[in-house]
């Protein structure tokens, strides 16, 4: 996991690089789930994706398709992919392609739409889908050309620099997104696209403080997958939520998910919304904490406490606590306020259960109803019982019962 070197290679049509994503199949965030148990924001994103693909003309038709079994659902994690919040990825959507050059595995993530009323939070209004089509048809090809002209982008190096500039790589990506835009801008400027398109793409990337989140998530997925399937390992290689359940996967327990009901984040809400509007935790973005950044690197990003509530010393305490339940310290992701100590990396289910300390997670908060979008951001922890389930399964698998 720590030795992996993820390089952003290009952008591709999802069905061209993820063979399982063919007609009438959608990938989603978190562990497996069927339509009947999906939360409001997950259902909203499914409805939007069905309309985006032309499978349905409206909400009612999309819901009929989904509830009748005419659409297949599968977790992003089963196909080397990750997606923030609902994480819904459809066959014709553009995805970032990241290659771990150390071990040769690939990972994918869709493009980031920015804040507010967006598909990943379950919104599917016409303006939401219009933005998706522009991103797919105009922005995607321009950014793809720029990435390839740059010879790929070293996301591990970008993340390391961003942590030194006040990011934690999950909810705070201001520095990383500006670095991302800076690296791509010269190549976008030299592309053959219309001048107005080049300007709009650069402006969109520069204005979106989460532009780099999705390639960062794909990079973290590539790093975590490099550590998956190791015989005897008790290291967590995925934490993910589908808005109903929180699930983990463990390296030495390949093919299994351990799940329990997801909690509702404790955080700050946008004007007009309260905790009563919040959906339980949702998204694959916890792949960042799995790989040793996000809440695990909060000490590098004291300003994030303004977004997720708390004080600067809380950010330091969060990172220090995570050293208690991790196997090692990252050799590339270092934290200036801790004398450049490596970020805590490699959650060990044995330590989580022994010490009674669950991982910390920074997260956005989606409205519990389909079609609304983001209503805030905050902090959450996974349920302890999924780590206990994993440890019991580990004992059974390896004859330690």
mmCIF file of C-alpha atoms in Angstrom:
data_model
loop_
_atom_site.group_PDB
_atom_site.id
_atom_site.type_symbol
_atom_site.label_atom_id
_atom_site.label_comp_id
_atom_site.label_asym_id
_atom_site.label_seq_id
_atom_site.Cartn_x
_atom_site.Cartn_y
_atom_site.Cartn_z
ATOM 1 C CA UNK A 1 0.000 0.000 0.000
ATOM 2 C CA UNK A 2 2.696 2.500 0.983
ATOM 3 C CA UNK A 3 5.043 1.484 -1.847
ATOM 4 C CA UNK A 4 2.433 1.985 -4.572
ATOM 5 C CA UNK A 5 3.018 4.854 -7.020
ATOM 6 C CA UNK A 6 -0.308 5.882 -8.622
ATOM 7 C CA UNK A 7 -0.066 7.831 -11.866
ATOM 8 C CA UNK A 8 -3.093 9.502 -13.479
ATOM 9 C CA UNK A 9 -2.834 8.287 -17.068
ATOM 10 C CA UNK A 10 -5.922 9.468 -18.939
ATOM 11 C CA UNK A 11 -9.711 9.798 -19.040
ATOM 12 C CA UNK A 12 -11.818 7.121 -20.728
ATOM 13 C CA UNK A 13 -15.436 6.102 -21.254
ATOM 14 C CA UNK A 14 -16.306 3.916 -18.259
ATOM 15 C CA UNK A 15 -17.557 0.941 -20.303
ATOM 16 C CA UNK A 16 -14.312 0.955 -22.324
ATOM 17 C CA UNK A 17 -12.132 0.317 -19.259
ATOM 18 C CA UNK A 18 -14.534 -1.452 -16.861
ATOM 19 C CA UNK A 19 -15.746 -4.544 -18.785
ATOM 20 C CA UNK A 20 -18.598 -5.282 -16.380
ATOM 21 C CA UNK A 21 -20.171 -1.870 -17.036
ATOM 22 C CA UNK A 22 -22.303 -2.768 -20.003
ATOM 23 C CA UNK A 23 -25.919 -1.952 -20.872
ATOM 24 C CA UNK A 24 -28.292 -1.425 -17.940
ATOM 25 C CA UNK A 25 -25.682 -1.852 -15.181
ATOM 26 C CA UNK A 26 -24.681 0.843 -12.707
ATOM 27 C CA UNK A 27 -21.843 0.897 -10.201
ATOM 28 C CA UNK A 28 -22.481 2.472 -6.797
ATOM 29 C CA UNK A 29 -20.601 3.413 -3.644
ATOM 30 C CA UNK A 30 -20.242 1.165 -0.642
ATOM 31 C CA UNK A 31 -20.980 -2.517 -0.081
ATOM 32 C CA UNK A 32 -23.588 -4.397 -2.187
ATOM 33 C CA UNK A 33 -27.165 -3.154 -1.948
ATOM 34 C CA UNK A 34 -30.415 -3.660 -3.839
ATOM 35 C CA UNK A 35 -32.825 -0.908 -4.950
ATOM 36 C CA UNK A 36 -35.334 -1.676 -2.201
ATOM 37 C CA UNK A 37 -32.784 -0.838 0.562
ATOM 38 C CA UNK A 38 -31.161 2.152 -1.147
ATOM 39 C CA UNK A 39 -31.257 5.508 0.645
ATOM 40 C CA UNK A 40 -32.777 8.661 -0.860
ATOM 41 C CA UNK A 41 -29.540 10.125 -2.273
ATOM 42 C CA UNK A 42 -28.510 6.771 -3.751
ATOM 43 C CA UNK A 43 -31.920 6.406 -5.414
ATOM 44 C CA UNK A 44 -31.699 9.973 -6.690
ATOM 45 C CA UNK A 45 -28.319 9.307 -8.294
ATOM 46 C CA UNK A 46 -29.659 6.100 -9.882
ATOM 47 C CA UNK A 47 -32.623 8.030 -11.306
ATOM 48 C CA UNK A 48 -30.271 10.692 -12.682
ATOM 49 C CA UNK A 49 -27.939 8.130 -14.225
ATOM 50 C CA UNK A 50 -30.835 6.290 -15.885
ATOM 51 C CA UNK A 51 -32.045 9.544 -17.459
ATOM 52 C CA UNK A 52 -28.451 10.515 -18.364
ATOM 53 C CA UNK A 53 -28.022 7.204 -20.201
ATOM 54 C CA UNK A 54 -31.357 7.574 -22.010
ATOM 55 C CA UNK A 55 -32.814 4.478 -20.320
ATOM 56 C CA UNK A 56 -35.693 6.572 -18.951
ATOM 57 C CA UNK A 57 -37.299 9.927 -19.767
ATOM 58 C CA UNK A 58 -38.303 10.919 -16.257
ATOM 59 C CA UNK A 59 -38.166 10.052 -12.558
ATOM 60 C CA UNK A 60 -41.144 7.689 -12.595
ATOM 61 C CA UNK A 61 -39.832 5.710 -15.564
ATOM 62 C CA UNK A 62 -36.369 5.454 -13.976
ATOM 63 C CA UNK A 63 -37.831 4.234 -10.676
ATOM 64 C CA UNK A 64 -39.932 1.646 -12.527
ATOM 65 C CA UNK A 65 -36.826 0.318 -14.283
ATOM 66 C CA UNK A 66 -34.811 0.163 -11.065
ATOM 67 C CA UNK A 67 -37.533 -1.450 -8.966
ATOM 68 C CA UNK A 68 -38.407 -4.011 -11.662
ATOM 69 C CA UNK A 69 -34.885 -5.401 -11.776
ATOM 70 C CA UNK A 70 -34.194 -4.042 -15.264
ATOM 71 C CA UNK A 71 -31.042 -2.302 -13.947
ATOM 72 C CA UNK A 72 -28.189 -4.307 -12.403
ATOM 73 C CA UNK A 73 -26.288 -2.829 -9.471
ATOM 74 C CA UNK A 74 -22.760 -3.618 -8.355
ATOM 75 C CA UNK A 75 -20.292 -1.907 -5.984
ATOM 76 C CA UNK A 76 -17.589 0.251 -7.578
ATOM 77 C CA UNK A 77 -15.081 -1.560 -5.365
ATOM 78 C CA UNK A 78 -15.713 -4.867 -7.161
ATOM 79 C CA UNK A 79 -14.362 -3.350 -10.387
ATOM 80 C CA UNK A 80 -11.325 -1.331 -9.306
ATOM 81 C CA UNK A 81 -13.430 1.819 -9.087
ATOM 82 C CA UNK A 82 -14.503 4.337 -6.444
ATOM 83 C CA UNK A 83 -16.980 7.211 -6.448
ATOM 84 C CA UNK A 84 -17.676 9.968 -3.906
ATOM 85 C CA UNK A 85 -21.075 10.013 -2.118
ATOM 86 C CA UNK A 86 -23.571 7.900 -4.133
ATOM 87 C CA UNK A 87 -20.693 7.017 -6.436
ATOM 88 C CA UNK A 88 -23.079 6.055 -9.226
ATOM 89 C CA UNK A 89 -21.135 5.410 -12.410
ATOM 90 C CA UNK A 90 -22.883 4.551 -15.674
ATOM 91 C CA UNK A 91 -21.460 3.024 -18.881
ATOM 92 C CA UNK A 92 -21.045 6.239 -20.866
ATOM 93 C CA UNK A 93 -19.686 8.413 -18.068
ATOM 94 C CA UNK A 94 -16.097 9.612 -18.292
ATOM 95 C CA UNK A 95 -13.713 8.225 -15.661
ATOM 96 C CA UNK A 96 -10.170 8.994 -14.582
ATOM 97 C CA UNK A 97 -7.757 6.097 -15.187
ATOM 98 C CA UNK A 98 -4.968 5.682 -12.611
ATOM 99 C CA UNK A 99 -2.200 3.097 -12.871
ATOM 100 C CA UNK A 100 -0.129 1.972 -9.912
ATOM 101 C CA UNK A 101 3.224 1.756 -11.677
ATOM 102 C CA UNK A 102 4.807 -0.198 -8.831
ATOM 103 C CA UNK A 103 2.410 -3.149 -8.936
ATOM 104 C CA UNK A 104 0.626 -2.668 -12.280
ATOM 105 C CA UNK A 105 -3.009 -2.492 -11.069
ATOM 106 C CA UNK A 106 -5.512 0.073 -12.384
ATOM 107 C CA UNK A 107 -8.184 2.142 -10.631
ATOM 108 C CA UNK A 108 -10.980 4.444 -11.802
ATOM 109 C CA UNK A 109 -13.167 7.289 -10.576
ATOM 110 C CA UNK A 110 -15.761 9.527 -12.215
ATOM 111 C CA UNK A 111 -15.286 13.303 -12.636
ATOM 112 C CA UNK A 112 -16.042 15.755 -9.813
ATOM 113 C CA UNK A 113 -19.042 18.032 -10.327
ATOM 114 C CA UNK A 114 -18.250 20.566 -7.580
ATOM 115 C CA UNK A 115 -20.337 21.494 -4.535
ATOM 116 C CA UNK A 116 -24.084 21.758 -3.990
ATOM 117 C CA UNK A 117 -26.815 20.265 -6.149
ATOM 118 C CA UNK A 118 -24.995 17.446 -7.966
ATOM 119 C CA UNK A 119 -25.658 13.842 -8.977
ATOM 120 C CA UNK A 120 -23.331 12.322 -6.402
ATOM 121 C CA UNK A 121 -25.541 13.773 -3.644
ATOM 122 C CA UNK A 122 -28.677 12.430 -5.303
ATOM 123 C CA UNK A 123 -29.785 15.473 -7.323
ATOM 124 C CA UNK A 124 -31.047 14.863 -10.868
ATOM 125 C CA UNK A 125 -32.685 18.127 -11.980
ATOM 126 C CA UNK A 126 -32.209 19.122 -15.658
ATOM 127 C CA UNK A 127 -29.383 21.546 -14.793
ATOM 128 C CA UNK A 128 -27.557 18.750 -12.913
ATOM 129 C CA UNK A 129 -27.692 16.469 -15.945
ATOM 130 C CA UNK A 130 -26.789 19.336 -18.315
ATOM 131 C CA UNK A 131 -23.603 19.911 -16.316
ATOM 132 C CA UNK A 132 -22.813 16.185 -16.438
ATOM 133 C CA UNK A 133 -23.224 16.174 -20.227
ATOM 134 C CA UNK A 134 -20.917 19.185 -20.576
ATOM 135 C CA UNK A 135 -18.338 17.508 -18.341
ATOM 136 C CA UNK A 136 -18.618 14.302 -20.344
ATOM 137 C CA UNK A 137 -18.700 15.729 -23.858
ATOM 138 C CA UNK A 138 -16.568 18.885 -23.628
ATOM 139 C CA UNK A 139 -14.479 19.043 -20.454
ATOM 140 C CA UNK A 140 -13.529 15.366 -20.379
ATOM 141 C CA UNK A 141 -11.866 15.264 -23.825
ATOM 142 C CA UNK A 142 -9.933 18.473 -23.105
ATOM 143 C CA UNK A 143 -8.660 17.244 -19.726
ATOM 144 C CA UNK A 144 -7.841 13.835 -21.216
ATOM 145 C CA UNK A 145 -5.681 15.509 -23.868
ATOM 146 C CA UNK A 146 -3.962 17.620 -21.212
ATOM 147 C CA UNK A 147 -3.231 14.645 -18.930
ATOM 148 C CA UNK A 148 -1.740 12.659 -21.799
ATOM 149 C CA UNK A 149 0.257 15.660 -23.060
ATOM 150 C CA UNK A 150 1.702 16.042 -19.551
ATOM 151 C CA UNK A 151 2.835 12.418 -19.662
ATOM 152 C CA UNK A 152 0.517 11.580 -16.774
ATOM 153 C CA UNK A 153 0.353 13.099 -13.291
ATOM 154 C CA UNK A 154 2.042 11.617 -10.224
ATOM 155 C CA UNK A 155 -0.852 11.792 -7.732
ATOM 156 C CA UNK A 156 1.267 10.549 -4.814
ATOM 157 C CA UNK A 157 3.693 13.443 -5.308
ATOM 158 C CA UNK A 158 0.806 15.905 -5.706
ATOM 159 C CA UNK A 159 -0.789 14.644 -2.482
ATOM 160 C CA UNK A 160 2.488 14.852 -0.571
ATOM 161 C CA UNK A 161 2.856 18.502 -1.583
ATOM 162 C CA UNK A 162 -0.809 19.281 -0.852
ATOM 163 C CA UNK A 163 -0.460 17.910 2.715
ATOM 164 C CA UNK A 164 2.391 20.385 3.227
ATOM 165 C CA UNK A 165 0.081 23.163 1.985
ATOM 166 C CA UNK A 166 -2.765 22.551 4.454
ATOM 167 C CA UNK A 167 -4.867 19.818 2.823
ATOM 168 C CA UNK A 168 -5.844 16.472 4.339
ATOM 169 C CA UNK A 169 -6.842 15.000 0.956
ATOM 170 C CA UNK A 170 -10.494 14.134 1.624
ATOM 171 C CA UNK A 171 -12.739 17.029 2.591
ATOM 172 C CA UNK A 172 -10.051 19.690 2.154
ATOM 173 C CA UNK A 173 -8.444 19.625 -1.286
ATOM 174 C CA UNK A 174 -7.989 23.339 -1.946
ATOM 175 C CA UNK A 175 -4.222 23.184 -2.420
ATOM 176 C CA UNK A 176 -4.336 19.887 -4.305
ATOM 177 C CA UNK A 177 -7.020 21.135 -6.692
ATOM 178 C CA UNK A 178 -5.012 24.273 -7.454
ATOM 179 C CA UNK A 179 -1.906 22.144 -8.065
ATOM 180 C CA UNK A 180 -4.003 19.906 -10.332
ATOM 181 C CA UNK A 181 -5.255 22.899 -12.325
ATOM 182 C CA UNK A 182 -1.732 24.399 -12.482
ATOM 183 C CA UNK A 183 -0.247 21.181 -13.883
ATOM 184 C CA UNK A 184 -2.985 20.821 -16.516
ATOM 185 C CA UNK A 185 -3.522 24.475 -17.502
ATOM 186 C CA UNK A 186 -0.551 24.826 -19.928
ATOM 187 C CA UNK A 187 -1.603 21.690 -21.785
ATOM 188 C CA UNK A 188 -5.261 22.735 -21.850
ATOM 189 C CA UNK A 189 -4.181 26.093 -23.278
ATOM 190 C CA UNK A 190 -2.293 24.298 -26.052
ATOM 191 C CA UNK A 191 -5.163 21.919 -26.918
ATOM 192 C CA UNK A 192 -7.134 22.225 -30.152
ATOM 193 C CA UNK A 193 -10.413 22.971 -28.371
ATOM 194 C CA UNK A 194 -12.211 26.273 -28.922
ATOM 195 C CA UNK A 195 -10.744 29.119 -26.891
ATOM 196 C CA UNK A 196 -14.031 29.561 -25.020
ATOM 197 C CA UNK A 197 -14.021 25.861 -24.069
ATOM 198 C CA UNK A 198 -10.394 25.947 -22.895
ATOM 199 C CA UNK A 199 -11.144 28.985 -20.735
ATOM 200 C CA UNK A 200 -14.305 27.386 -19.297
ATOM 201 C CA UNK A 201 -12.485 24.148 -18.438
ATOM 202 C CA UNK A 202 -9.618 25.931 -16.687
ATOM 203 C CA UNK A 203 -12.100 28.119 -14.821
ATOM 204 C CA UNK A 204 -14.172 25.084 -13.771
ATOM 205 C CA UNK A 205 -11.124 23.192 -12.478
ATOM 206 C CA UNK A 206 -9.747 26.261 -10.698
ATOM 207 C CA UNK A 207 -13.050 27.216 -9.070
ATOM 208 C CA UNK A 208 -13.813 23.700 -7.799
ATOM 209 C CA UNK A 209 -11.885 23.049 -4.588
ATOM 210 C CA UNK A 210 -12.699 19.344 -5.022
ATOM 211 C CA UNK A 211 -11.401 18.988 -8.607
ATOM 212 C CA UNK A 212 -8.605 16.683 -7.522
ATOM 213 C CA UNK A 213 -10.676 14.595 -5.080
ATOM 214 C CA UNK A 214 -11.748 12.000 -7.654
ATOM 215 C CA UNK A 215 -8.280 11.284 -9.088
ATOM 216 C CA UNK A 216 -6.999 11.232 -5.482
ATOM 217 C CA UNK A 217 -9.654 8.637 -4.618
ATOM 218 C CA UNK A 218 -8.673 6.534 -7.625
ATOM 219 C CA UNK A 219 -5.039 6.837 -6.535
ATOM 220 C CA UNK A 220 -5.935 5.712 -3.003
ATOM 221 C CA UNK A 221 -7.926 2.813 -4.476
ATOM 222 C CA UNK A 222 -4.890 1.785 -6.526
ATOM 223 C CA UNK A 223 -2.721 1.960 -3.387
ATOM 224 C CA UNK A 224 -5.196 0.048 -1.199
ATOM 225 C CA UNK A 225 -5.824 -2.654 -3.810
ATOM 226 C CA UNK A 226 -2.074 -3.250 -3.979
ATOM 227 C CA UNK A 227 -2.355 -4.458 -0.397
ATOM 228 C CA UNK A 228 -5.518 -6.536 -0.883
ATOM 229 C CA UNK A 229 -5.544 -10.321 -0.976
ATOM 230 C CA UNK A 230 -2.428 -10.835 1.142
ATOM 231 C CA UNK A 231 -2.695 -14.162 2.936
ATOM 232 C CA UNK A 232 -2.882 -13.679 6.698
ATOM 233 C CA UNK A 233 -3.091 -9.874 6.606
ATOM 234 C CA UNK A 234 -5.451 -8.094 9.026
ATOM 235 C CA UNK A 235 -5.132 -4.719 7.283
ATOM 236 C CA UNK A 236 -8.311 -2.961 6.093
ATOM 237 C CA UNK A 237 -8.181 -2.372 2.331
ATOM 238 C CA UNK A 238 -11.554 -0.669 1.871
ATOM 239 C CA UNK A 239 -13.997 1.333 3.975
ATOM 240 C CA UNK A 240 -17.136 2.368 2.081
ATOM 241 C CA UNK A 241 -20.762 3.394 2.679
ATOM 242 C CA UNK A 242 -23.835 3.167 0.478
ATOM 243 C CA UNK A 243 -26.031 5.481 2.558
ATOM 244 C CA UNK A 244 -27.605 2.507 4.340
ATOM 245 C CA UNK A 245 -24.666 0.307 5.410
ATOM 246 C CA UNK A 246 -21.031 0.947 6.317
ATOM 247 C CA UNK A 247 -18.760 -1.826 5.058
ATOM 248 C CA UNK A 248 -15.114 -2.820 5.239
ATOM 249 C CA UNK A 249 -12.949 -5.304 3.374
ATOM 250 C CA UNK A 250 -9.837 -6.885 4.895
ATOM 251 C CA UNK A 251 -6.735 -7.910 2.963
ATOM 252 C CA UNK A 252 -6.536 -11.513 4.212
ATOM 253 C CA UNK A 253 -10.285 -12.090 3.869
ATOM 254 C CA UNK A 254 -10.635 -11.604 0.124
ATOM 255 C CA UNK A 255 -14.179 -11.625 -1.254
ATOM 256 C CA UNK A 256 -15.933 -10.711 2.006
ATOM 257 C CA UNK A 257 -17.666 -7.535 3.193
ATOM 258 C CA UNK A 258 -18.385 -6.841 6.861
ATOM 259 C CA UNK A 259 -21.333 -4.459 7.241
ATOM 260 C CA UNK A 260 -23.592 -2.722 9.735
ATOM 261 C CA UNK A 261 -25.947 0.279 9.601
ATOM 262 C CA UNK A 262 -24.130 3.530 8.763
ATOM 263 C CA UNK A 263 -24.259 6.365 11.307
ATOM 264 C CA UNK A 264 -25.322 9.930 10.553
ATOM 265 C CA UNK A 265 -22.352 12.367 10.538
ATOM 266 C CA UNK A 266 -21.955 14.956 13.274
ATOM 267 C CA UNK A 267 -21.227 18.241 11.551
ATOM 268 C CA UNK A 268 -22.160 21.685 10.294
ATOM 269 C CA UNK A 269 -25.155 22.315 8.056
ATOM 270 C CA UNK A 270 -25.785 24.751 5.240
ATOM 271 C CA UNK A 271 -28.286 27.528 5.884
ATOM 272 C CA UNK A 272 -31.819 26.160 6.031
ATOM 273 C CA UNK A 273 -30.846 22.578 6.889
ATOM 274 C CA UNK A 274 -30.483 20.672 10.169
ATOM 275 C CA UNK A 275 -29.467 17.222 11.353
ATOM 276 C CA UNK A 276 -33.054 16.093 10.733
ATOM 277 C CA UNK A 277 -32.403 16.494 6.988
ATOM 278 C CA UNK A 278 -29.249 14.350 6.971
ATOM 279 C CA UNK A 279 -28.895 10.930 5.387
ATOM 280 C CA UNK A 280 -26.669 8.327 7.057
ATOM 281 C CA UNK A 281 -23.055 8.361 5.915
ATOM 282 C CA UNK A 282 -22.500 7.621 2.219
ATOM 283 C CA UNK A 283 -19.652 7.275 -0.308
ATOM 284 C CA UNK A 284 -16.424 5.540 -1.286
ATOM 285 C CA UNK A 285 -14.349 8.574 -0.292
ATOM 286 C CA UNK A 286 -13.286 6.760 2.887
ATOM 287 C CA UNK A 287 -10.749 5.100 0.621
ATOM 288 C CA UNK A 288 -8.670 8.190 1.520
ATOM 289 C CA UNK A 289 -8.643 7.304 5.239
ATOM 290 C CA UNK A 290 -7.974 3.680 4.260
ATOM 291 C CA UNK A 291 -4.810 4.836 2.460
ATOM 292 C CA UNK A 292 -3.605 7.094 5.317
ATOM 293 C CA UNK A 293 -4.907 10.557 4.438
ATOM 294 C CA UNK A 294 -8.240 12.332 5.070
ATOM 295 C CA UNK A 295 -9.105 12.339 8.780
ATOM 296 C CA UNK A 296 -5.922 10.350 9.426
ATOM 297 C CA UNK A 297 -3.892 13.375 8.216
ATOM 298 C CA UNK A 298 -6.039 16.077 9.836
ATOM 299 C CA UNK A 299 -3.033 17.387 11.748
ATOM 300 C CA UNK A 300 -1.774 18.723 8.410
ATOM 301 C CA UNK A 301 -5.002 20.629 7.835
ATOM 302 C CA UNK A 302 -6.081 22.532 10.979
ATOM 303 C CA UNK A 303 -8.250 24.870 8.882
ATOM 304 C CA UNK A 304 -10.587 21.985 8.068
ATOM 305 C CA UNK A 305 -12.089 22.193 11.530
ATOM 306 C CA UNK A 306 -13.981 25.264 10.287
ATOM 307 C CA UNK A 307 -15.767 22.946 7.843
ATOM 308 C CA UNK A 308 -16.343 19.859 9.962
ATOM 309 C CA UNK A 309 -16.610 21.590 13.373
ATOM 310 C CA UNK A 310 -14.013 21.624 16.173
ATOM 311 C CA UNK A 311 -10.778 23.458 17.067
ATOM 312 C CA UNK A 312 -7.230 23.166 15.651
ATOM 313 C CA UNK A 313 -6.046 20.935 18.517
ATOM 314 C CA UNK A 314 -8.842 18.521 17.585
ATOM 315 C CA UNK A 315 -7.133 18.024 14.221
ATOM 316 C CA UNK A 316 -3.871 17.112 15.961
ATOM 317 C CA UNK A 317 -5.673 14.784 18.374
ATOM 318 C CA UNK A 318 -7.451 13.044 15.499
ATOM 319 C CA UNK A 319 -4.215 12.096 13.757
ATOM 320 C CA UNK A 320 -2.462 11.095 16.988
ATOM 321 C CA UNK A 321 -5.336 8.774 17.878
ATOM 322 C CA UNK A 322 -5.160 7.050 14.473
ATOM 323 C CA UNK A 323 -1.532 6.014 15.098
ATOM 324 C CA UNK A 324 -2.962 3.710 17.786
ATOM 325 C CA UNK A 325 -4.857 1.544 15.291
ATOM 326 C CA UNK A 326 -2.544 1.557 12.256
ATOM 327 C CA UNK A 327 0.287 -0.727 11.268
ATOM 328 C CA UNK A 328 2.769 1.873 9.974
ATOM 329 C CA UNK A 329 3.549 5.457 8.972
ATOM 330 C CA UNK A 330 3.479 6.576 5.353
ATOM 331 C CA UNK A 331 6.918 7.274 3.925
ATOM 332 C CA UNK A 332 5.623 9.820 1.381
ATOM 333 C CA UNK A 333 2.697 11.506 3.180
ATOM 334 C CA UNK A 334 4.318 13.508 5.976
ATOM 335 C CA UNK A 335 2.786 16.008 8.405
ATOM 336 C CA UNK A 336 4.656 19.290 9.145
ATOM 337 C CA UNK A 337 2.987 20.026 12.551
ATOM 338 C CA UNK A 338 4.152 16.571 13.743
ATOM 339 C CA UNK A 339 7.805 17.186 12.755
ATOM 340 C CA UNK A 340 7.125 15.591 9.343
ATOM 341 C CA UNK A 341 6.065 12.295 10.875
ATOM 342 C CA UNK A 342 4.473 9.963 8.305
ATOM 343 C CA UNK A 343 0.688 9.808 8.329
ATOM 344 C CA UNK A 344 -0.846 6.789 10.157
ATOM 345 C CA UNK A 345 -1.446 4.130 7.487
ATOM 346 C CA UNK A 346 -2.846 0.615 7.394
ATOM 347 C CA UNK A 347 -5.834 0.128 9.741
ATOM 348 C CA UNK A 348 -5.356 -3.134 11.639
ATOM 349 C CA UNK A 349 -8.644 -4.756 12.703
ATOM 350 C CA UNK A 350 -6.865 -6.399 15.652
ATOM 351 C CA UNK A 351 -5.869 -3.016 17.109
ATOM 352 C CA UNK A 352 -9.300 -1.485 16.449
ATOM 353 C CA UNK A 353 -10.996 -4.250 18.433
ATOM 354 C CA UNK A 354 -8.312 -4.504 21.135
ATOM 355 C CA UNK A 355 -8.246 -0.753 21.866
ATOM 356 C CA UNK A 356 -11.900 -0.002 21.154
ATOM 357 C CA UNK A 357 -10.913 2.833 18.798
ATOM 358 C CA UNK A 358 -12.687 3.071 15.448
ATOM 359 C CA UNK A 359 -11.271 5.031 12.482
ATOM 360 C CA UNK A 360 -12.168 8.697 12.104
ATOM 361 C CA UNK A 361 -13.745 9.858 8.860
ATOM 362 C CA UNK A 362 -14.262 13.330 7.363
ATOM 363 C CA UNK A 363 -17.315 13.448 5.126
ATOM 364 C CA UNK A 364 -19.918 15.488 3.296
ATOM 365 C CA UNK A 365 -23.566 15.154 4.325
ATOM 366 C CA UNK A 366 -26.316 14.381 1.796
ATOM 367 C CA UNK A 367 -30.004 15.183 2.238
ATOM 368 C CA UNK A 368 -31.969 12.073 3.104
ATOM 369 C CA UNK A 369 -34.402 12.633 0.241
ATOM 370 C CA UNK A 370 -33.652 12.010 -3.425
ATOM 371 C CA UNK A 371 -33.114 15.049 -5.621
ATOM 372 C CA UNK A 372 -31.968 17.603 -3.014
ATOM 373 C CA UNK A 373 -28.161 17.330 -2.778
ATOM 374 C CA UNK A 374 -25.512 18.281 -0.188
ATOM 375 C CA UNK A 375 -26.669 19.865 3.080
ATOM 376 C CA UNK A 376 -23.454 19.978 5.128
ATOM 377 C CA UNK A 377 -20.193 18.310 6.154
ATOM 378 C CA UNK A 378 -18.913 16.668 9.298
ATOM 379 C CA UNK A 379 -17.267 13.762 11.066
ATOM 380 C CA UNK A 380 -18.336 10.167 11.529
ATOM 381 C CA UNK A 381 -16.968 6.815 12.676
ATOM 382 C CA UNK A 382 -17.760 3.341 11.357
ATOM 383 C CA UNK A 383 -19.628 0.929 13.687
ATOM 384 C CA UNK A 384 -17.307 -1.164 15.880
ATOM 385 C CA UNK A 385 -19.248 -4.336 15.103
ATOM 386 C CA UNK A 386 -17.907 -4.550 11.523
ATOM 387 C CA UNK A 387 -14.355 -4.817 12.863
ATOM 388 C CA UNK A 388 -15.487 -7.425 15.393
ATOM 389 C CA UNK A 389 -17.187 -9.376 12.575
ATOM 390 C CA UNK A 390 -13.962 -9.233 10.556
ATOM 391 C CA UNK A 391 -11.823 -10.432 13.441
ATOM 392 C CA UNK A 392 -14.139 -13.388 14.114
ATOM 393 C CA UNK A 393 -14.117 -14.270 10.393
ATOM 394 C CA UNK A 394 -10.327 -14.012 10.398
ATOM 395 C CA UNK A 395 -10.084 -16.419 13.327
ATOM 396 C CA UNK A 396 -12.399 -18.861 11.525
ATOM 397 C CA UNK A 397 -10.523 -18.560 8.208
ATOM 398 C CA UNK A 398 -7.106 -19.159 9.760
ATOM 399 C CA UNK A 399 -8.092 -21.756 12.356
ATOM 400 C CA UNK A 400 -7.617 -19.507 15.390
ATOM 401 C CA UNK A 401 -11.074 -20.023 16.917
#
